[in-house]
């Protein structure tokens, strides 16, 4: 029997999540921890409580008295920049229930908060639009399809592995939005469906985050907040990265090959009209013109510069946005597009990603509801009570689950690390779990939830390929189960040996 039910759009899903969080502010008691931050100008610590702020000397003895295991130099060299939670300081406070007004304002505040990311996405869309004007995409796709005919699986292996490397080294996440427009038609031309490109890119990024070796926004900040060197526990993360990436690649290949052999096995309707990028009629291209090769060199160089800038020069969205704006102008000059046509093409390209940028902003509204309702710390306090006192072999997988659940509410890896790690890492010695394995439990739990959390990047990523969230859940849950089993096994080995 057919049903007329259709899964809601990403915007509706996010508004539902915001509303649920608002209801939680009425049901859960409000409360907060004290927070410690370092004032570099005056060289002292600042402690912020519910109703006061006071200064303390920036010394090791101050940290010891507060039961904080982070080394003093981590504050002074800038490794710890955000305020961190002070263990054993949780206090209940007066409820601040969030109502209809706050629900309506939350996505608006989220858009203000993420305007840098949204602008990056829009300029990126303009960049893709200008590049598409040349027709180089069509020729490049046709040549790639010709060269890889019968061996398209190689592309899945290469792209997934490269994106995973980006995730494990510098936390590649929002940057992956840049790859969808030009990889979607490549995979469609190879005979795959719309799920394959989002799987290759998003799964690659997520498994890289889950097995993060040196990711400064996850591994290093979490290790510093737990008071251990980020190099400890390295081999557990390496095992997660290698095993996880292998499992992910094989899983995607299995699905992709099944769809290619039998298109009816696809979980999505593979109509070309559903694709967010143009897919031209098949044509045979064996070589590229010199000007087309030059355009591709500039195109690839733009992404190489972006990756280098983020990983080595400390770039963020302002610099990345400027980079793609300049690259758009250079490509326009090479094509000899006049000023009026350039603006028209650029704006049209940006318009293609307008919906994606709004999803990013609305998702941030969840954080505002939780923070202004004063229940973020309450959730952390209750989570601590759940795992406290467990045997070591039960504690570590339970802790991974706690971090996974908390990622639903705090989708920022660095934000969750500085809030939760000082408190939860203190439980390690009590139950006989090395603190580096608590860091790994944090990485594995956060990374696992990254695959599906609607408050993260999955909804805007799915919007890039016009795939429904429920379809993604149906596709991804067996993979998540396999990765969870592997992660728990690695954590157990870390505890035992």
PDB file of C-alpha atoms in Angstrom, residues 93-351:
ATOM      1  CA  UNK A  93      20.093  27.809  38.772  1.00  0.00           C
ATOM      2  CA  UNK A  94      16.751  29.373  38.041  1.00  0.00           C
ATOM      3  CA  UNK A  95      15.031  27.911  34.999  1.00  0.00           C
ATOM      4  CA  UNK A  96      15.142  29.897  31.783  1.00  0.00           C
ATOM      5  CA  UNK A  97      12.543  28.140  29.657  1.00  0.00           C
ATOM      6  CA  UNK A  98      12.627  29.011  25.967  1.00  0.00           C
ATOM      7  CA  UNK A  99       9.294  29.854  24.379  1.00  0.00           C
ATOM      8  CA  UNK A 100       7.871  30.615  20.946  1.00  0.00           C
ATOM      9  CA  UNK A 101       9.791  33.874  20.656  1.00  0.00           C
ATOM     10  CA  UNK A 102      13.104  32.191  21.387  1.00  0.00           C
ATOM     11  CA  UNK A 103      12.335  29.372  18.925  1.00  0.00           C
ATOM     12  CA  UNK A 104      11.694  31.925  16.186  1.00  0.00           C
ATOM     13  CA  UNK A 105      14.793  33.960  17.022  1.00  0.00           C
ATOM     14  CA  UNK A 106      17.151  30.953  17.347  1.00  0.00           C
ATOM     15  CA  UNK A 107      17.680  30.329  13.595  1.00  0.00           C
ATOM     16  CA  UNK A 108      18.085  34.069  13.020  1.00  0.00           C
ATOM     17  CA  UNK A 109      20.800  34.223  15.689  1.00  0.00           C
ATOM     18  CA  UNK A 110      22.328  31.109  14.159  1.00  0.00           C
ATOM     19  CA  UNK A 111      22.526  32.838  10.781  1.00  0.00           C
ATOM     20  CA  UNK A 112      24.262  35.844  12.369  1.00  0.00           C
ATOM     21  CA  UNK A 113      26.693  33.469  14.081  1.00  0.00           C
ATOM     22  CA  UNK A 114      27.567  31.559  10.890  1.00  0.00           C
ATOM     23  CA  UNK A 115      27.551  34.378   8.371  1.00  0.00           C
ATOM     24  CA  UNK A 116      31.223  33.678   7.588  1.00  0.00           C
ATOM     25  CA  UNK A 117      30.442  30.074   6.625  1.00  0.00           C
ATOM     26  CA  UNK A 118      27.344  31.099   4.679  1.00  0.00           C
ATOM     27  CA  UNK A 119      29.263  33.708   2.699  1.00  0.00           C
ATOM     28  CA  UNK A 120      31.962  31.145   1.924  1.00  0.00           C
ATOM     29  CA  UNK A 121      29.334  28.754   0.549  1.00  0.00           C
ATOM     30  CA  UNK A 122      27.764  31.497  -1.601  1.00  0.00           C
ATOM     31  CA  UNK A 123      31.098  32.673  -3.059  1.00  0.00           C
ATOM     32  CA  UNK A 124      31.989  29.042  -3.683  1.00  0.00           C
ATOM     33  CA  UNK A 125      28.761  28.672  -5.653  1.00  0.00           C
ATOM     34  CA  UNK A 126      29.687  31.737  -7.701  1.00  0.00           C
ATOM     35  CA  UNK A 127      33.144  30.271  -8.353  1.00  0.00           C
ATOM     36  CA  UNK A 128      31.614  27.021  -9.608  1.00  0.00           C
ATOM     37  CA  UNK A 129      29.161  28.970 -11.781  1.00  0.00           C
ATOM     38  CA  UNK A 130      31.944  30.964 -13.454  1.00  0.00           C
ATOM     39  CA  UNK A 131      33.977  27.809 -14.058  1.00  0.00           C
ATOM     40  CA  UNK A 132      30.947  26.003 -15.487  1.00  0.00           C
ATOM     41  CA  UNK A 133      30.492  28.828 -18.014  1.00  0.00           C
ATOM     42  CA  UNK A 134      33.596  27.631 -19.861  1.00  0.00           C
ATOM     43  CA  UNK A 135      32.204  24.170 -20.584  1.00  0.00           C
ATOM     44  CA  UNK A 136      35.391  22.707 -19.106  1.00  0.00           C
ATOM     45  CA  UNK A 137      33.341  20.565 -16.719  1.00  0.00           C
ATOM     46  CA  UNK A 138      31.558  18.817 -19.556  1.00  0.00           C
ATOM     47  CA  UNK A 139      34.801  18.077 -21.383  1.00  0.00           C
ATOM     48  CA  UNK A 140      36.574  16.985 -18.207  1.00  0.00           C
ATOM     49  CA  UNK A 141      33.746  14.684 -17.173  1.00  0.00           C
ATOM     50  CA  UNK A 142      33.547  13.153 -20.614  1.00  0.00           C
ATOM     51  CA  UNK A 143      37.301  12.510 -20.686  1.00  0.00           C
ATOM     52  CA  UNK A 144      37.316  11.085 -17.153  1.00  0.00           C
ATOM     53  CA  UNK A 145      34.439   8.756 -18.018  1.00  0.00           C
ATOM     54  CA  UNK A 146      36.339   7.657 -21.131  1.00  0.00           C
ATOM     55  CA  UNK A 147      39.624   7.076 -19.286  1.00  0.00           C
ATOM     56  CA  UNK A 148      38.064   5.250 -16.315  1.00  0.00           C
ATOM     57  CA  UNK A 149      35.556   3.202 -18.265  1.00  0.00           C
ATOM     58  CA  UNK A 150      35.199  -0.098 -16.439  1.00  0.00           C
ATOM     59  CA  UNK A 151      37.413   1.132 -13.582  1.00  0.00           C
ATOM     60  CA  UNK A 152      35.246   3.819 -11.966  1.00  0.00           C
ATOM     61  CA  UNK A 153      35.682   2.175  -8.567  1.00  0.00           C
ATOM     62  CA  UNK A 154      39.222   3.553  -8.469  1.00  0.00           C
ATOM     63  CA  UNK A 155      37.771   7.053  -8.206  1.00  0.00           C
ATOM     64  CA  UNK A 156      35.722   6.047  -5.147  1.00  0.00           C
ATOM     65  CA  UNK A 157      38.840   4.673  -3.435  1.00  0.00           C
ATOM     66  CA  UNK A 158      40.975   7.718  -4.256  1.00  0.00           C
ATOM     67  CA  UNK A 159      38.459  10.425  -3.339  1.00  0.00           C
ATOM     68  CA  UNK A 160      37.295   8.770  -0.095  1.00  0.00           C
ATOM     69  CA  UNK A 161      40.881   8.234   1.033  1.00  0.00           C
ATOM     70  CA  UNK A 162      42.003  11.777   0.165  1.00  0.00           C
ATOM     71  CA  UNK A 163      39.050  13.381   1.977  1.00  0.00           C
ATOM     72  CA  UNK A 164      39.734  11.131   4.994  1.00  0.00           C
ATOM     73  CA  UNK A 165      43.325  12.402   5.013  1.00  0.00           C
ATOM     74  CA  UNK A 166      41.970  15.960   5.053  1.00  0.00           C
ATOM     75  CA  UNK A 167      39.673  15.101   7.963  1.00  0.00           C
ATOM     76  CA  UNK A 168      42.365  13.418  10.032  1.00  0.00           C
ATOM     77  CA  UNK A 169      44.982  16.142   9.524  1.00  0.00           C
ATOM     78  CA  UNK A 170      43.220  19.509   9.666  1.00  0.00           C
ATOM     79  CA  UNK A 171      39.579  18.658  10.274  1.00  0.00           C
ATOM     80  CA  UNK A 172      38.267  19.078   6.729  1.00  0.00           C
ATOM     81  CA  UNK A 173      34.505  19.589   7.089  1.00  0.00           C
ATOM     82  CA  UNK A 174      32.829  22.695   5.635  1.00  0.00           C
ATOM     83  CA  UNK A 175      35.572  22.748   2.993  1.00  0.00           C
ATOM     84  CA  UNK A 176      34.054  19.605   1.431  1.00  0.00           C
ATOM     85  CA  UNK A 177      31.130  21.688   0.138  1.00  0.00           C
ATOM     86  CA  UNK A 178      33.515  22.743  -2.624  1.00  0.00           C
ATOM     87  CA  UNK A 179      33.835  19.210  -3.984  1.00  0.00           C
ATOM     88  CA  UNK A 180      30.185  18.310  -4.573  1.00  0.00           C
ATOM     89  CA  UNK A 181      29.423  20.401  -7.670  1.00  0.00           C
ATOM     90  CA  UNK A 182      32.189  18.934  -9.792  1.00  0.00           C
ATOM     91  CA  UNK A 183      32.190  15.356  -8.443  1.00  0.00           C
ATOM     92  CA  UNK A 184      28.425  14.791  -8.726  1.00  0.00           C
ATOM     93  CA  UNK A 185      28.380  14.724 -12.542  1.00  0.00           C
ATOM     94  CA  UNK A 186      31.509  12.555 -12.590  1.00  0.00           C
ATOM     95  CA  UNK A 187      29.832   9.825 -10.547  1.00  0.00           C
ATOM     96  CA  UNK A 188      26.552  10.131 -12.417  1.00  0.00           C
ATOM     97  CA  UNK A 189      28.376   9.793 -15.718  1.00  0.00           C
ATOM     98  CA  UNK A 190      29.976   6.610 -14.342  1.00  0.00           C
ATOM     99  CA  UNK A 191      26.533   5.064 -13.841  1.00  0.00           C
ATOM    100  CA  UNK A 192      26.160   5.580 -10.085  1.00  0.00           C
ATOM    101  CA  UNK A 193      23.306   7.323  -8.252  1.00  0.00           C
ATOM    102  CA  UNK A 194      23.194  10.545  -6.228  1.00  0.00           C
ATOM    103  CA  UNK A 195      23.991   8.754  -2.965  1.00  0.00           C
ATOM    104  CA  UNK A 196      27.469   7.770  -4.128  1.00  0.00           C
ATOM    105  CA  UNK A 197      29.037  11.266  -4.321  1.00  0.00           C
ATOM    106  CA  UNK A 198      27.677  12.310  -0.913  1.00  0.00           C
ATOM    107  CA  UNK A 199      28.832   8.988   0.546  1.00  0.00           C
ATOM    108  CA  UNK A 200      32.321   9.336  -0.888  1.00  0.00           C
ATOM    109  CA  UNK A 201      32.786  12.929   0.291  1.00  0.00           C
ATOM    110  CA  UNK A 202      30.870  13.024   3.565  1.00  0.00           C
ATOM    111  CA  UNK A 203      31.813   9.533   4.777  1.00  0.00           C
ATOM    112  CA  UNK A 204      35.448  10.259   3.921  1.00  0.00           C
ATOM    113  CA  UNK A 205      35.401  13.464   5.959  1.00  0.00           C
ATOM    114  CA  UNK A 206      33.591  11.816   8.891  1.00  0.00           C
ATOM    115  CA  UNK A 207      35.858   8.787   9.151  1.00  0.00           C
ATOM    116  CA  UNK A 208      38.836  11.144   9.017  1.00  0.00           C
ATOM    117  CA  UNK A 209      37.340  13.066  11.947  1.00  0.00           C
ATOM    118  CA  UNK A 210      36.596   9.842  13.807  1.00  0.00           C
ATOM    119  CA  UNK A 211      40.164   8.567  13.476  1.00  0.00           C
ATOM    120  CA  UNK A 212      41.748  12.027  13.760  1.00  0.00           C
ATOM    121  CA  UNK A 213      45.517  11.682  14.104  1.00  0.00           C
ATOM    122  CA  UNK A 214      46.567  15.327  14.371  1.00  0.00           C
ATOM    123  CA  UNK A 215      43.338  17.307  13.832  1.00  0.00           C
ATOM    124  CA  UNK A 216      43.981  20.509  15.832  1.00  0.00           C
ATOM    125  CA  UNK A 217      40.241  21.174  16.337  1.00  0.00           C
ATOM    126  CA  UNK A 218      39.593  17.729  17.798  1.00  0.00           C
ATOM    127  CA  UNK A 219      42.578  15.627  18.835  1.00  0.00           C
ATOM    128  CA  UNK A 220      44.954  18.339  20.014  1.00  0.00           C
ATOM    129  CA  UNK A 221      42.384  20.493  21.833  1.00  0.00           C
ATOM    130  CA  UNK A 222      40.795  17.444  23.488  1.00  0.00           C
ATOM    131  CA  UNK A 223      44.190  16.063  24.555  1.00  0.00           C
ATOM    132  CA  UNK A 224      45.228  19.428  25.975  1.00  0.00           C
ATOM    133  CA  UNK A 225      41.923  19.723  27.843  1.00  0.00           C
ATOM    134  CA  UNK A 226      42.452  16.218  29.282  1.00  0.00           C
ATOM    135  CA  UNK A 227      45.991  17.076  30.366  1.00  0.00           C
ATOM    136  CA  UNK A 228      47.801  14.546  28.126  1.00  0.00           C
ATOM    137  CA  UNK A 229      50.049  14.838  25.086  1.00  0.00           C
ATOM    138  CA  UNK A 230      48.224  14.408  21.767  1.00  0.00           C
ATOM    139  CA  UNK A 231      50.888  11.898  20.699  1.00  0.00           C
ATOM    140  CA  UNK A 232      49.719   9.409  23.363  1.00  0.00           C
ATOM    141  CA  UNK A 233      46.992   7.135  22.027  1.00  0.00           C
ATOM    142  CA  UNK A 234      48.201   7.777  18.470  1.00  0.00           C
ATOM    143  CA  UNK A 235      48.258   4.098  17.481  1.00  0.00           C
ATOM    144  CA  UNK A 236      44.652   3.545  18.557  1.00  0.00           C
ATOM    145  CA  UNK A 237      43.583   6.444  16.353  1.00  0.00           C
ATOM    146  CA  UNK A 238      45.729   5.175  13.490  1.00  0.00           C
ATOM    147  CA  UNK A 239      44.041   1.767  13.760  1.00  0.00           C
ATOM    148  CA  UNK A 240      40.614   3.452  13.709  1.00  0.00           C
ATOM    149  CA  UNK A 241      41.567   5.529  10.670  1.00  0.00           C
ATOM    150  CA  UNK A 242      42.981   2.644   8.627  1.00  0.00           C
ATOM    151  CA  UNK A 243      40.353   0.050   9.535  1.00  0.00           C
ATOM    152  CA  UNK A 244      37.520   2.565   9.367  1.00  0.00           C
ATOM    153  CA  UNK A 245      38.527   3.960   5.975  1.00  0.00           C
ATOM    154  CA  UNK A 246      38.896   0.449   4.566  1.00  0.00           C
ATOM    155  CA  UNK A 247      35.441  -0.527   5.826  1.00  0.00           C
ATOM    156  CA  UNK A 248      33.913   2.686   4.465  1.00  0.00           C
ATOM    157  CA  UNK A 249      35.492   2.286   1.029  1.00  0.00           C
ATOM    158  CA  UNK A 250      34.367  -1.347   0.738  1.00  0.00           C
ATOM    159  CA  UNK A 251      30.862  -0.422   1.901  1.00  0.00           C
ATOM    160  CA  UNK A 252      30.523   2.380  -0.669  1.00  0.00           C
ATOM    161  CA  UNK A 253      32.005   0.222  -3.442  1.00  0.00           C
ATOM    162  CA  UNK A 254      29.550  -2.563  -2.684  1.00  0.00           C
ATOM    163  CA  UNK A 255      26.577  -0.210  -2.916  1.00  0.00           C
ATOM    164  CA  UNK A 256      27.913   1.625  -5.984  1.00  0.00           C
ATOM    165  CA  UNK A 257      28.563  -1.578  -7.922  1.00  0.00           C
ATOM    166  CA  UNK A 258      25.135  -2.923  -6.992  1.00  0.00           C
ATOM    167  CA  UNK A 259      23.476   0.234  -8.320  1.00  0.00           C
ATOM    168  CA  UNK A 260      25.545   0.196 -11.496  1.00  0.00           C
ATOM    169  CA  UNK A 261      24.581  -3.396 -12.264  1.00  0.00           C
ATOM    170  CA  UNK A 262      20.946  -2.927 -11.262  1.00  0.00           C
ATOM    171  CA  UNK A 263      19.720   0.716 -11.152  1.00  0.00           C
ATOM    172  CA  UNK A 264      16.479  -0.419  -9.486  1.00  0.00           C
ATOM    173  CA  UNK A 265      18.554  -1.282  -6.390  1.00  0.00           C
ATOM    174  CA  UNK A 266      19.232   2.412  -5.836  1.00  0.00           C
ATOM    175  CA  UNK A 267      17.820   3.984  -2.669  1.00  0.00           C
ATOM    176  CA  UNK A 268      17.155   7.216  -4.566  1.00  0.00           C
ATOM    177  CA  UNK A 269      15.425   8.074  -7.811  1.00  0.00           C
ATOM    178  CA  UNK A 270      18.375   8.642 -10.079  1.00  0.00           C
ATOM    179  CA  UNK A 271      16.695  11.144 -12.361  1.00  0.00           C
ATOM    180  CA  UNK A 272      19.154  13.614 -13.825  1.00  0.00           C
ATOM    181  CA  UNK A 273      16.695  16.414 -13.065  1.00  0.00           C
ATOM    182  CA  UNK A 274      17.332  15.718  -9.366  1.00  0.00           C
ATOM    183  CA  UNK A 275      21.035  16.428  -9.761  1.00  0.00           C
ATOM    184  CA  UNK A 276      22.104  19.883  -8.609  1.00  0.00           C
ATOM    185  CA  UNK A 277      24.707  20.075 -11.382  1.00  0.00           C
ATOM    186  CA  UNK A 278      24.156  19.882 -15.116  1.00  0.00           C
ATOM    187  CA  UNK A 279      24.903  16.524 -16.699  1.00  0.00           C
ATOM    188  CA  UNK A 280      25.385  16.735 -20.408  1.00  0.00           C
ATOM    189  CA  UNK A 281      24.605  14.130 -23.008  1.00  0.00           C
ATOM    190  CA  UNK A 282      27.368  11.580 -23.205  1.00  0.00           C
ATOM    191  CA  UNK A 283      30.152  12.502 -25.608  1.00  0.00           C
ATOM    192  CA  UNK A 284      33.584  11.118 -26.224  1.00  0.00           C
ATOM    193  CA  UNK A 285      36.506  13.374 -25.299  1.00  0.00           C
ATOM    194  CA  UNK A 286      40.006  11.908 -25.396  1.00  0.00           C
ATOM    195  CA  UNK A 287      42.085  15.068 -24.912  1.00  0.00           C
ATOM    196  CA  UNK A 288      41.512  18.555 -23.524  1.00  0.00           C
ATOM    197  CA  UNK A 289      42.212  21.861 -25.243  1.00  0.00           C
ATOM    198  CA  UNK A 290      45.124  23.952 -23.861  1.00  0.00           C
ATOM    199  CA  UNK A 291      42.783  26.633 -22.467  1.00  0.00           C
ATOM    200  CA  UNK A 292      40.671  23.937 -20.783  1.00  0.00           C
ATOM    201  CA  UNK A 293      43.790  22.445 -19.216  1.00  0.00           C
ATOM    202  CA  UNK A 294      44.758  25.908 -17.938  1.00  0.00           C
ATOM    203  CA  UNK A 295      41.315  26.364 -16.392  1.00  0.00           C
ATOM    204  CA  UNK A 296      41.585  22.997 -14.644  1.00  0.00           C
ATOM    205  CA  UNK A 297      45.060  23.899 -13.346  1.00  0.00           C
ATOM    206  CA  UNK A 298      43.701  27.112 -11.796  1.00  0.00           C
ATOM    207  CA  UNK A 299      40.659  25.220 -10.506  1.00  0.00           C
ATOM    208  CA  UNK A 300      42.805  22.545  -8.813  1.00  0.00           C
ATOM    209  CA  UNK A 301      45.334  25.116  -7.601  1.00  0.00           C
ATOM    210  CA  UNK A 302      42.544  27.027  -5.838  1.00  0.00           C
ATOM    211  CA  UNK A 303      41.725  23.986  -3.702  1.00  0.00           C
ATOM    212  CA  UNK A 304      45.385  23.168  -3.114  1.00  0.00           C
ATOM    213  CA  UNK A 305      45.988  26.709  -1.853  1.00  0.00           C
ATOM    214  CA  UNK A 306      42.878  26.458   0.339  1.00  0.00           C
ATOM    215  CA  UNK A 307      44.072  23.215   1.935  1.00  0.00           C
ATOM    216  CA  UNK A 308      47.593  24.577   2.471  1.00  0.00           C
ATOM    217  CA  UNK A 309      46.271  27.833   3.906  1.00  0.00           C
ATOM    218  CA  UNK A 310      43.961  26.105   6.392  1.00  0.00           C
ATOM    219  CA  UNK A 311      46.453  23.448   7.478  1.00  0.00           C
ATOM    220  CA  UNK A 312      49.653  25.505   7.566  1.00  0.00           C
ATOM    221  CA  UNK A 313      48.866  29.221   7.607  1.00  0.00           C
ATOM    222  CA  UNK A 314      45.933  29.303  10.021  1.00  0.00           C
ATOM    223  CA  UNK A 315      43.431  30.446   7.391  1.00  0.00           C
ATOM    224  CA  UNK A 316      39.735  30.396   8.111  1.00  0.00           C
ATOM    225  CA  UNK A 317      36.591  31.394   6.246  1.00  0.00           C
ATOM    226  CA  UNK A 318      37.563  35.003   5.553  1.00  0.00           C
ATOM    227  CA  UNK A 319      40.720  33.942   3.721  1.00  0.00           C
ATOM    228  CA  UNK A 320      39.056  30.998   1.964  1.00  0.00           C
ATOM    229  CA  UNK A 321      36.225  33.215   0.732  1.00  0.00           C
ATOM    230  CA  UNK A 322      38.692  35.789  -0.620  1.00  0.00           C
ATOM    231  CA  UNK A 323      40.651  33.009  -2.335  1.00  0.00           C
ATOM    232  CA  UNK A 324      37.653  31.730  -4.307  1.00  0.00           C
ATOM    233  CA  UNK A 325      36.555  35.258  -5.162  1.00  0.00           C
ATOM    234  CA  UNK A 326      39.981  35.983  -6.670  1.00  0.00           C
ATOM    235  CA  UNK A 327      39.977  32.590  -8.419  1.00  0.00           C
ATOM    236  CA  UNK A 328      36.579  33.423  -9.932  1.00  0.00           C
ATOM    237  CA  UNK A 329      37.944  36.682 -11.333  1.00  0.00           C
ATOM    238  CA  UNK A 330      41.009  34.941 -12.805  1.00  0.00           C
ATOM    239  CA  UNK A 331      38.879  32.263 -14.483  1.00  0.00           C
ATOM    240  CA  UNK A 332      36.557  34.950 -15.803  1.00  0.00           C
ATOM    241  CA  UNK A 333      39.499  36.860 -17.328  1.00  0.00           C
ATOM    242  CA  UNK A 334      40.835  33.713 -19.005  1.00  0.00           C
ATOM    243  CA  UNK A 335      37.403  33.092 -20.532  1.00  0.00           C
ATOM    244  CA  UNK A 336      37.203  36.785 -21.525  1.00  0.00           C
ATOM    245  CA  UNK A 337      33.747  37.144 -19.966  1.00  0.00           C
ATOM    246  CA  UNK A 338      32.575  40.740 -19.952  1.00  0.00           C
ATOM    247  CA  UNK A 339      31.769  42.394 -16.635  1.00  0.00           C
ATOM    248  CA  UNK A 340      27.997  42.194 -16.969  1.00  0.00           C
ATOM    249  CA  UNK A 341      27.973  38.491 -17.902  1.00  0.00           C
ATOM    250  CA  UNK A 342      30.491  37.679 -15.166  1.00  0.00           C
ATOM    251  CA  UNK A 343      28.262  39.169 -12.478  1.00  0.00           C
ATOM    252  CA  UNK A 344      25.216  37.393 -13.899  1.00  0.00           C
ATOM    253  CA  UNK A 345      26.954  33.989 -13.966  1.00  0.00           C
ATOM    254  CA  UNK A 346      28.511  34.484 -10.511  1.00  0.00           C
ATOM    255  CA  UNK A 347      25.186  35.431  -8.901  1.00  0.00           C
ATOM    256  CA  UNK A 348      23.432  32.494 -10.586  1.00  0.00           C
ATOM    257  CA  UNK A 349      26.065  30.111  -9.201  1.00  0.00           C
ATOM    258  CA  UNK A 350      25.723  31.574  -5.713  1.00  0.00           C
ATOM    259  CA  UNK A 351      21.954  31.199  -5.937  1.00  0.00           C
TER     260      UNK A 351
END
